[in-house]
Amino acid sequence: MNDFLFRSMSREQKAVERARKAFLTGRSQSLEYRITQLKNLLRFIRERQKEIAEGLKKDLRRSECGTPLYETLGLENEINLAVRNLKEWAAPRPVSKSMMTISDQVYIQPEPLGVVLVIGAWNYPWAVTIGPLIGAIAAGNAAVIKPSEELYPVVTGGVTETQELLKQRFDHIFYTGNGTVGKIIMEAAAKHLTPTTLELGGKSPCYIDSNCDLAIACRRVAWGKFLNCGQTCIAPDYILCEPSMQDRVIEELKKNIKDFYTEDPTKCLDYGRIINQRHFKRLMALLEGSTIAVGGENNESDCYIGPTILRDVKPDAKVMQEEIFGPLLPILTVSGADEAIKFINQREKPLALYIFSSDDKLIKRMIAETSSGGVVANDCLMHFSVSSLPFGGVGNSGMGCYHGKHGFDNLSHLRGCLIKKLKMENVNKMRYPPHTVDKLGWARFFILKHVDFGSLGRMMLLALMVIFAAVIVQAPNSMEFNMALSNALCAFTADMAYTESKVNLNIPLWNEEVKLVLRLETCFDETV
Ligand code: NAD
C-alpha cells in the first residue's frame, strides 16, 4: 500500500491496516515472540497497577484493593498460565485413528486466525479487554483493542469509532457487552463472514434450597451481588426460594450487607457507585412497583444506590424484565426446586446459575435439567477465577468462551491435518471404480470400525494388520475369498451384534418425492 492511500484512511482503518501488516510479517507466529509479548503485558500491568486502580476509583469508586483483587490479579494469573503452557497448547494434537488412517499422521494443528478485534465493556474494563487479548496473543494473532502500538493497537472512542472499526475486515471479533449491541456486532461480522465471540449478560438466577446453611449461603450471595455495586455480568440477578425462607434470607442478607459495608455504605470505601446517571435512572425506574425490604437509599448526584433487597417480587415486575446490572436484589418465591427449574427454563438461558443446597443429588439434578453459560453450586462468581473452566454464555447470554486454554483455542483455528504416504495403494482399491460388492464389504469394514487402542485392542489390531497384509500380498481376486475373509475378520474383532431395521424415507428431489424403504444392517458392534 502506498503512503498516499494510507494517509487518506480513517484512524480505525489505519489501526487495522497496521495490525494486518504486522501479522503478515509472520512474527507473531513464533512462540518466543508470543511469550515475550505476554511478559511485556504482565510487566505493564504490574508497573501501572496504581494508575489502573486510581482510574477505576474515579469511574466506579472501586477501592484500592478491589481492582487488584477482582481484575488484575486474575489477569496476571492468566498470563502466567499462558506463558507456562503455551508450548503444549500450540503443539500438534494427535487424534484417534481409524483403520483407514492407521498408518497416517492425523492431528489438529492450532494456528492463528489473523487480526482479532477486542471490544470491551466498562464494568471490569481491564478484565474484559486484556483477558481476551491474552488469548489472542497466546494464539499468535494480531489484535486491535477497543476500550479505552503496532501489533496490538488501541483505538479509543465510543459508538462512532466502534462502528467505523466494525466496517473493517477482521479474522475474529471478541465482544463483551450487552446483547443489543451484540446483534449489531454480529451483523457487521456477517458482512465479512467473521467468527465472533459474544460475552453478553442476562439474568443469572440464584436458587436457595431449604436444605442449606442459610447464613453461609447469604454471605456468599451478598458478596457476589453487591461487589462493584452489582455491575458484574455474572452477579446473581435474583433469588428464588420457598416462601417460608424469605424472611430469614432477608435477615441474613441484611446482616452481611452491614458486615461488609457498615451501617452507612455511602461512607464505606469498599462500596462502589453506579457508572453514570443514565444507568442510575434506569435502575431507579426498575424499582417501580416492587416492595423494598432493605435499602433503597439513593443519591443521583453521587450515582449512589445502596444495597437493596426487594421482597415478594412477581415474575411480571419491571425489575424482572431486564438484566439488573446494579445493587437491586429481588426475591421471588417458588414452591421448591421443581418450580425453580421450570421458572429458569421458561426464560432466556442465563450467563450463570447459582444453586445453594446441601443436597448433592439436587445440585446435579438442577444442572442436568437447566442450561446456562456456567453454573456454581454453593458460591457465586468463583467459576470466573478457575482458568481451566471455559467462561462464556449460551443462547442469549452469548457464544464462545475464554480463560486459559479455552481462550487460546477460541482464538485459534483448530486445523485438521491428515498426512498420508504415497504407499499402501492396495488399501485404496476399495474406493476406486469400478465399484463392486466385495470392495463395498471391505469399505464397510474399514469405515465403520471404530478402534479402541486399549492394550487388548492394540494386540488385536496388530493381528488384524498382519492378516490384512497377507491378503494384500496374495492379492486374491476371488470374491468368495474376500467375503469369507471379511466375515472371518468380523467374527474375530466384533461381538457380531447384528441388528436389522427398516426405515421409511421420503426424500424430496426437485419436483418429485422419492419414497424409499431402507433396510439398515449393522453387522459390526462399535467396539473391538
Ligand atoms: P458498553 O456500553 O461499554 O458497551 C460495550 C461496547 O460496545 C463498548 O466498547 C461500546 O463502545 C460498544 N458499543 C456500544 N454501543 C454500540 C453501537 N451502537 N455500535 C457499536 N458498538 C457499540 O457496555 P454495556 O453493554 O453497558 O455493558 C454491560 C453489559 O455487558 C451487561 O449486559 C453485562 O452483563 C455485559 N457484560 C458481560 C461480560 C461477560 O464476560 N459476559 C462482562 C462484562 C459485561
XYZ file of C-alpha atoms and ligand atoms in Angstrom:
572
model
C 0.000 0.000 0.000
C 1.349 3.414 -0.924
C 1.771 6.303 1.525
C -0.984 8.393 -0.012
C -3.567 5.649 0.368
C -2.539 5.038 3.992
C -2.753 8.753 4.829
C -6.272 9.005 3.403
C -7.534 6.238 5.715
C -9.577 6.812 8.887
C -7.881 6.276 12.263
C -9.683 2.951 12.632
C -8.699 1.754 9.146
C -5.099 2.670 9.869
C -5.097 0.712 13.123
C -6.430 -2.400 11.401
C -4.078 -1.981 8.451
C -1.096 -1.662 10.781
C -2.096 -4.778 12.707
C -2.728 -6.734 9.479
C 0.645 -5.707 8.043
C 2.402 -6.702 11.256
C 0.580 -10.034 11.306
C 1.556 -10.773 7.714
C 5.240 -10.401 8.559
C 4.698 -13.675 10.449
C 6.492 -12.540 13.584
C 3.562 -13.245 15.898
C 3.793 -16.923 14.892
C 6.907 -17.696 16.887
C 6.230 -18.931 20.393
C 9.172 -16.920 21.743
C 7.634 -13.736 20.343
C 4.228 -14.514 21.872
C 5.803 -15.249 25.252
C 7.814 -12.015 25.123
C 4.628 -10.035 24.361
C 2.768 -11.736 27.191
C 5.592 -10.989 29.603
C 5.612 -7.358 28.443
C 1.895 -7.194 29.110
C 2.459 -8.654 32.579
C 5.155 -6.071 33.286
C 2.869 -3.306 32.071
C 0.016 -4.415 34.343
C 2.347 -4.655 37.341
C 4.051 -1.327 36.687
C 0.767 0.516 36.112
C -1.204 -1.070 38.941
C -1.528 2.166 40.834
C -2.809 4.133 37.828
C -5.242 1.367 36.901
C -6.662 1.335 40.442
C -6.872 5.141 40.505
C -8.767 5.194 37.201
C -11.298 2.684 38.480
C -11.667 4.567 41.723
C -12.709 7.599 39.694
C -15.071 5.629 37.445
C -16.721 3.232 39.865
C -15.458 4.330 43.295
C -13.701 0.956 43.431
C -11.455 0.635 46.497
C -7.680 0.456 46.006
C -7.551 -3.244 46.892
C -10.692 -4.023 44.875
C -9.058 -3.589 41.484
C -6.110 -5.953 42.000
C -8.361 -8.426 43.816
C -11.121 -8.560 41.205
C -9.322 -7.665 37.982
C -5.573 -7.513 37.652
C -4.564 -10.495 39.805
C -6.710 -12.710 37.591
C -5.041 -11.264 34.516
C -1.594 -11.901 35.960
C -2.640 -15.484 36.621
C -3.965 -15.876 33.049
C -0.687 -14.557 31.602
C 1.438 -16.822 33.791
C -0.702 -19.791 32.801
C -0.348 -18.991 29.090
C 3.418 -18.468 29.355
C 3.809 -21.779 31.220
C 1.624 -23.827 28.897
C 1.929 -22.172 25.508
C 4.279 -24.781 24.092
C 1.813 -27.538 24.936
C -1.269 -25.607 23.744
C 0.308 -24.701 20.418
C 1.722 -28.189 19.716
C 0.059 -30.552 17.218
C -2.663 -32.562 18.994
C -2.781 -36.205 17.920
C -6.315 -37.532 17.494
C -7.645 -41.088 17.461
C -7.130 -43.039 14.288
C -9.379 -45.398 12.419
C -8.498 -48.466 10.381
C -8.429 -46.132 7.385
C -5.784 -43.868 8.876
C -3.801 -46.307 10.956
C -0.548 -45.624 9.121
C -1.121 -41.868 8.602
C -0.383 -38.850 10.731
C -3.697 -37.474 11.965
C -3.637 -34.425 14.197
C -5.017 -30.989 14.945
C -2.723 -28.044 14.474
C -3.816 -24.833 16.214
C -2.978 -21.869 14.018
C -3.504 -18.120 14.474
C -6.580 -16.606 12.880
C -5.106 -13.223 11.919
C -6.343 -9.904 13.259
C -8.708 -10.089 16.225
C -10.885 -7.166 17.282
C -11.459 -6.998 21.053
C -14.307 -4.745 22.164
C -14.506 -4.330 25.920
C -17.119 -3.063 28.362
C -16.774 -0.638 31.273
C -17.696 -2.669 34.352
C -14.404 -4.584 34.629
C -12.629 -2.747 31.826
C -9.261 -4.440 32.312
C -10.522 -7.973 32.787
C -12.820 -7.920 29.752
C -10.318 -6.213 27.428
C -6.951 -7.605 28.461
C -8.402 -11.077 29.216
C -9.355 -11.750 25.567
C -6.131 -10.034 24.439
C -4.097 -12.611 26.366
C -5.839 -15.384 24.414
C -5.301 -13.502 21.148
C -1.569 -13.019 21.756
C -1.063 -16.566 23.006
C -2.743 -17.920 19.877
C -0.363 -15.863 17.700
C -2.801 -13.251 16.446
C -2.524 -9.535 15.999
C -5.264 -7.612 17.769
C -6.997 -4.269 17.699
C -8.378 -3.318 21.075
C -11.346 -1.062 21.501
C -11.907 0.175 25.049
C -10.322 2.815 26.228
C 1.382 0.133 19.046
C 1.903 -1.795 16.396
C 0.787 -5.403 16.716
C -1.879 -4.542 19.279
C -3.104 -1.029 18.514
C -5.638 0.523 20.837
C -8.467 2.559 19.350
C -10.281 4.604 21.973
C -13.689 6.112 21.469
C -17.366 5.390 21.662
C -20.108 4.172 19.374
C -18.985 6.024 16.205
C -15.436 4.706 16.459
C -16.655 1.183 17.181
C -18.964 1.302 14.166
C -16.116 2.536 11.951
C -13.951 -0.298 13.270
C -16.687 -2.801 12.561
C -16.676 -1.883 8.868
C -13.131 -3.248 8.653
C -12.352 -6.848 8.000
C -11.165 -8.902 10.968
C -10.466 -12.583 11.456
C -12.328 -12.692 14.761
C -14.339 -10.242 16.799
C -14.398 -10.669 20.557
C -17.136 -8.502 22.018
C -18.089 -8.011 25.665
C -21.214 -6.000 26.434
C -24.971 -6.046 26.112
C -26.996 -8.210 23.746
C -28.482 -5.333 21.727
C -25.021 -4.240 20.614
C -24.103 -7.918 20.296
C -26.608 -8.136 17.429
C -25.017 -5.085 15.741
C -21.621 -6.759 16.090
C -22.863 -9.995 14.522
C -24.494 -8.135 11.672
C -21.262 -6.299 10.906
C -19.282 -9.525 11.239
C -21.611 -11.327 8.819
C -20.557 -8.994 6.005
C -17.057 -10.486 6.118
C -18.084 -13.891 7.493
C -16.030 -13.096 10.576
C -16.417 -15.500 13.508
C -17.459 -13.767 16.723
C -17.318 -14.359 20.416
C -20.093 -12.599 22.264
C -19.639 -12.275 26.005
C -23.058 -10.947 26.963
C -25.063 -10.828 30.162
C -28.554 -11.752 31.276
C -30.489 -12.516 34.397
C -28.479 -15.066 36.385
C -30.803 -16.891 38.833
C -29.819 -17.919 42.321
C -31.796 -20.769 43.868
C -31.509 -21.161 47.635
C -32.733 -24.564 48.737
C -34.385 -25.110 52.125
C -31.732 -27.743 52.801
C -28.713 -25.499 53.186
C -26.757 -23.373 55.652
C -28.560 -20.068 55.109
C -26.020 -17.941 56.961
C -23.176 -19.041 54.698
C -25.307 -19.037 51.554
C -26.494 -15.462 52.152
C -22.988 -14.251 52.973
C -21.757 -15.561 49.619
C -24.776 -14.181 47.751
C -24.384 -10.738 49.377
C -20.726 -10.665 48.336
C -21.469 -11.763 44.729
C -24.369 -9.373 44.312
C -23.090 -6.116 45.764
C -19.495 -6.334 44.581
C -18.783 -3.484 42.110
C -22.204 -2.117 43.089
C -23.911 -5.026 41.344
C -22.336 -4.153 37.991
C -20.953 -7.635 37.390
C -22.111 -9.661 34.394
C -22.326 -12.841 36.497
C -23.814 -11.242 39.620
C -26.807 -13.198 40.936
C -29.672 -11.244 39.375
C -32.487 -12.579 41.543
C -33.134 -15.127 44.300
C -35.610 -17.996 44.126
C -36.567 -19.592 47.442
C -39.535 -21.090 49.254
C -41.973 -18.574 50.856
C -41.168 -19.842 54.368
C -37.484 -18.939 53.866
C -37.923 -15.412 52.550
C -37.780 -13.548 55.902
C -34.710 -15.465 57.057
C -32.962 -14.875 53.706
C -33.663 -11.143 54.013
C -32.369 -11.060 57.599
C -29.157 -12.897 56.715
C -28.517 -10.728 53.652
C -29.129 -7.587 55.706
C -26.668 -8.780 58.355
C -23.982 -9.386 55.746
C -24.574 -6.078 53.973
C -23.899 -4.392 57.312
C -20.816 -6.549 57.959
C -19.366 -5.795 54.525
C -20.347 -2.167 54.012
C -21.151 -0.853 57.540
C -24.406 0.836 58.627
C -23.737 3.614 56.141
C -22.399 2.292 52.819
C -22.143 5.857 51.451
C -19.054 6.239 53.637
C -17.645 2.762 53.079
C -14.572 2.661 50.823
C -15.488 -0.830 49.629
C -18.915 0.130 48.309
C -18.922 1.425 44.732
C -21.075 3.719 42.642
C -23.211 3.365 39.530
C -21.210 4.118 36.399
C -23.277 7.136 35.288
C -26.606 8.942 35.706
C -28.195 7.156 32.745
C -27.729 3.815 34.482
C -28.726 5.377 37.834
C -32.050 6.475 36.333
C -32.543 3.118 34.624
C -32.047 1.297 37.941
C -34.326 3.618 39.903
C -37.039 3.051 37.307
C -36.676 -0.731 37.780
C -37.756 -0.339 41.423
C -41.199 0.791 40.336
C -43.969 -1.476 41.652
C -41.707 -3.593 43.913
C -41.569 -3.733 47.712
C -38.263 -2.679 49.242
C -37.304 -4.877 52.211
C -33.809 -3.474 52.761
C -32.015 -0.378 51.420
C -33.377 1.745 48.628
C -31.393 4.850 49.712
C -30.067 6.779 46.741
C -28.402 9.974 45.657
C -28.447 10.884 41.983
C -25.682 13.479 42.110
C -23.316 10.855 43.600
C -24.678 7.977 41.461
C -25.292 6.147 44.732
C -27.826 3.384 45.237
C -27.479 1.455 48.483
C -27.584 -2.363 48.618
C -31.282 -3.038 48.099
C -33.378 -6.177 48.617
C -36.867 -6.488 47.154
C -39.374 -8.954 48.608
C -42.321 -10.907 47.127
C -41.372 -9.817 43.632
C -43.692 -11.038 40.901
C -42.345 -12.514 37.657
C -44.001 -9.719 35.687
C -42.454 -6.928 37.836
C -40.397 -4.311 36.000
C -37.215 -5.437 37.741
C -37.676 -8.906 36.213
C -37.898 -7.696 32.614
C -34.200 -6.956 32.008
C -30.768 -7.688 33.436
C -30.492 -5.529 36.578
C -26.740 -4.814 36.497
C -26.913 -2.835 39.728
C -27.364 -3.317 43.503
C -31.026 -4.393 43.480
C -31.735 -7.959 44.581
C -35.299 -9.222 44.016
C -36.546 -12.298 45.872
C -39.197 -14.417 44.154
C -40.838 -17.269 45.969
C -41.298 -20.729 44.462
C -42.695 -23.937 45.927
C -39.351 -25.744 45.616
C -36.683 -26.969 43.215
C -39.197 -28.196 40.600
C -40.793 -24.802 40.242
C -37.388 -23.110 40.285
C -36.239 -25.322 37.397
C -39.429 -24.519 35.489
C -39.001 -20.799 36.161
C -35.400 -20.837 34.915
C -36.243 -22.852 31.810
C -39.111 -20.548 30.833
C -36.618 -17.705 30.420
C -33.579 -16.963 28.259
C -30.504 -19.034 29.047
C -28.540 -17.074 31.687
C -24.802 -16.431 31.848
C -24.570 -18.062 35.275
C -26.756 -20.180 37.504
C -26.229 -20.398 41.263
C -27.574 -23.217 43.389
C -27.241 -23.260 47.166
C -28.016 -26.633 48.690
C -26.508 -29.326 50.903
C -28.129 -31.952 48.723
C -25.636 -33.082 46.063
C -28.315 -35.010 44.197
C -30.450 -31.886 43.896
C -27.467 -29.875 42.634
C -26.743 -32.481 39.951
C -30.427 -32.627 39.000
C -30.668 -28.865 38.626
C -27.536 -28.860 36.494
C -28.949 -31.661 34.319
C -32.370 -30.063 33.901
C -31.347 -26.475 33.134
C -28.901 -24.662 30.866
C -26.649 -21.648 31.466
C -23.238 -20.321 30.448
C -21.730 -21.593 33.702
C -23.022 -22.983 36.953
C -21.747 -22.703 40.513
C -23.089 -24.613 43.474
C -22.785 -23.073 46.925
C -20.921 -19.955 45.872
C -21.126 -17.006 43.492
C -18.809 -15.699 40.756
C -15.961 -18.070 41.601
C -16.085 -20.018 38.318
C -14.712 -16.868 36.657
C -11.449 -17.378 38.530
C -10.964 -21.022 37.527
C -8.809 -20.810 34.400
C -9.386 -24.443 33.489
C -13.125 -23.794 33.068
C -14.458 -22.204 29.864
C -16.066 -18.850 30.614
C -18.860 -17.743 28.300
C -22.566 -17.690 27.652
C -25.067 -19.836 25.815
C -28.065 -18.703 23.779
C -28.998 -15.177 24.793
C -26.062 -14.853 27.188
C -23.523 -15.204 24.410
C -21.415 -17.572 22.347
C -17.816 -18.726 22.508
C -15.658 -18.741 25.592
C -12.259 -17.884 27.008
C -9.925 -18.189 30.006
C -6.781 -20.283 29.952
C -6.538 -22.784 27.135
C -10.160 -22.074 26.157
C -9.188 -18.537 25.132
C -6.252 -19.893 23.184
C -8.467 -22.413 21.359
C -11.227 -19.887 20.734
C -8.821 -17.511 19.039
C -7.032 -20.215 17.073
C -8.128 -22.104 14.051
C -8.000 -25.780 15.001
C -6.797 -27.128 11.706
C -7.424 -30.771 10.924
C -4.319 -32.347 9.415
C -4.013 -35.734 7.696
C -0.640 -36.688 6.311
C -0.539 -39.867 4.254
C 2.296 -41.635 2.478
C 2.298 -42.466 -1.211
C 2.445 -46.146 -0.276
C -0.070 -48.893 0.535
C -2.018 -48.117 -2.625
C -3.716 -51.525 -2.490
C -5.635 -50.346 0.586
C -7.228 -47.627 -1.520
C -8.583 -50.020 -4.142
C -11.888 -50.262 -2.359
C -12.668 -46.599 -3.073
C -11.651 -46.561 -6.734
C -14.058 -47.511 -9.560
C -15.132 -49.954 -10.758
C -17.193 -50.315 -7.545
C -18.049 -53.871 -6.616
C -19.865 -55.660 -3.839
C -16.731 -57.112 -2.338
C -14.967 -53.724 -2.387
C -18.010 -52.355 -0.573
C -17.634 -55.138 2.007
C -14.081 -54.035 2.661
C -15.086 -50.369 2.776
C -17.794 -51.182 5.293
C -15.320 -52.997 7.459
C -12.721 -50.226 7.401
C -15.059 -47.249 7.648
C -17.470 -48.497 10.275
C -14.848 -49.974 12.502
C -14.013 -47.795 15.479
C -10.814 -48.901 17.038
C -10.221 -48.641 20.731
C -6.479 -48.615 21.123
C -6.516 -50.099 24.592
C -3.836 -52.733 25.144
C -6.095 -55.609 24.061
C -7.334 -53.570 21.118
C -3.798 -52.823 20.040
C -2.883 -56.518 20.040
C -5.992 -57.371 18.062
C -5.269 -54.569 15.654
C -1.773 -55.830 15.135
C -3.123 -59.302 14.423
C -5.615 -57.774 12.026
C -2.984 -55.816 10.200
C -0.936 -58.993 9.777
C -3.921 -60.795 8.257
C -4.690 -57.805 6.091
C -1.095 -57.519 4.895
C -1.178 -61.196 3.977
C -4.301 -60.599 1.892
C -2.717 -57.636 0.161
C 0.429 -59.593 -0.618
C -1.527 -62.525 -2.031
C -3.982 -60.117 -3.719
C -6.633 -62.775 -4.189
C -9.177 -61.966 -6.833
C -11.869 -64.338 -5.796
C -14.893 -62.585 -4.396
C -15.787 -65.593 -2.244
C -12.372 -65.492 -0.674
C -12.632 -61.790 0.153
C -16.121 -62.076 1.573
C -15.134 -65.093 3.627
C -12.129 -63.236 4.957
C -14.199 -60.169 5.689
C -16.635 -62.307 7.664
C -13.812 -64.009 9.474
C -12.432 -60.608 10.466
C -15.854 -59.597 11.714
C -16.064 -62.654 13.869
C -12.574 -62.079 15.098
C -12.937 -58.435 16.009
C -16.541 -57.833 16.839
C -19.192 -59.179 19.084
C -21.222 -59.807 15.972
C -24.001 -57.638 17.342
C -26.379 -57.868 14.420
C -29.317 -55.568 14.125
C -31.676 -55.075 11.271
C -34.319 -52.436 10.836
C -36.440 -50.899 8.154
C -36.678 -47.153 7.740
C -39.164 -45.294 5.568
C -37.770 -42.175 3.974
C -39.463 -39.556 1.867
C -36.796 -37.581 0.066
C -37.881 -34.531 -1.946
C -35.868 -34.360 -5.193
C -36.613 -31.195 -7.173
C -40.185 -31.879 -8.234
C -40.555 -35.450 -7.263
C -40.656 -37.131 -3.956
C -38.832 -40.394 -3.889
C -40.205 -42.902 -1.449
C -37.612 -45.255 -0.126
C -37.752 -48.168 2.161
C -34.286 -48.589 3.533
C -33.069 -51.757 5.061
C -30.378 -50.908 7.565
C -27.937 -53.550 8.535
C -25.269 -53.101 11.097
C -23.131 -56.141 11.383
C -20.366 -54.731 13.500
C -20.601 -53.675 17.035
C -18.793 -50.400 17.759
C -16.188 -51.960 19.986
C -13.315 -54.266 19.278
P -20.723 -0.588 26.978
O -21.773 0.444 26.984
O -19.324 -0.235 27.393
O -20.708 -1.259 25.537
C -19.793 -2.272 25.213
C -19.001 -1.875 23.980
O -19.881 -1.745 22.867
C -18.261 -0.550 24.134
O -16.939 -0.719 23.668
C -19.076 0.402 23.266
O -18.277 1.405 22.683
C -19.648 -0.518 22.209
N -20.919 -0.050 21.674
C -21.957 0.487 22.369
N -22.976 0.800 21.548
C -22.579 0.451 20.295
C -23.186 0.525 18.999
N -24.406 1.012 18.819
N -22.467 0.083 17.954
C -21.233 -0.415 18.118
N -20.615 -0.502 19.313
C -21.259 -0.065 20.382
O -21.088 -1.798 27.927
P -22.528 -2.386 28.260
O -23.083 -3.054 27.087
O -23.353 -1.406 29.010
O -22.015 -3.479 29.322
C -22.897 -4.082 30.184
C -23.342 -5.411 29.622
O -22.205 -6.197 29.349
C -24.170 -6.195 30.608
O -25.204 -6.832 29.925
C -23.184 -7.207 31.154
O -23.800 -8.373 31.648
C -22.349 -7.467 29.947
N -21.028 -7.965 30.316
C -20.729 -9.233 30.015
C -19.493 -9.758 30.391
C -19.143 -11.172 30.069
O -17.980 -11.525 30.266
N -20.050 -11.994 29.579
C -18.566 -8.968 31.059
C -18.913 -7.664 31.340
C -20.148 -7.153 30.956
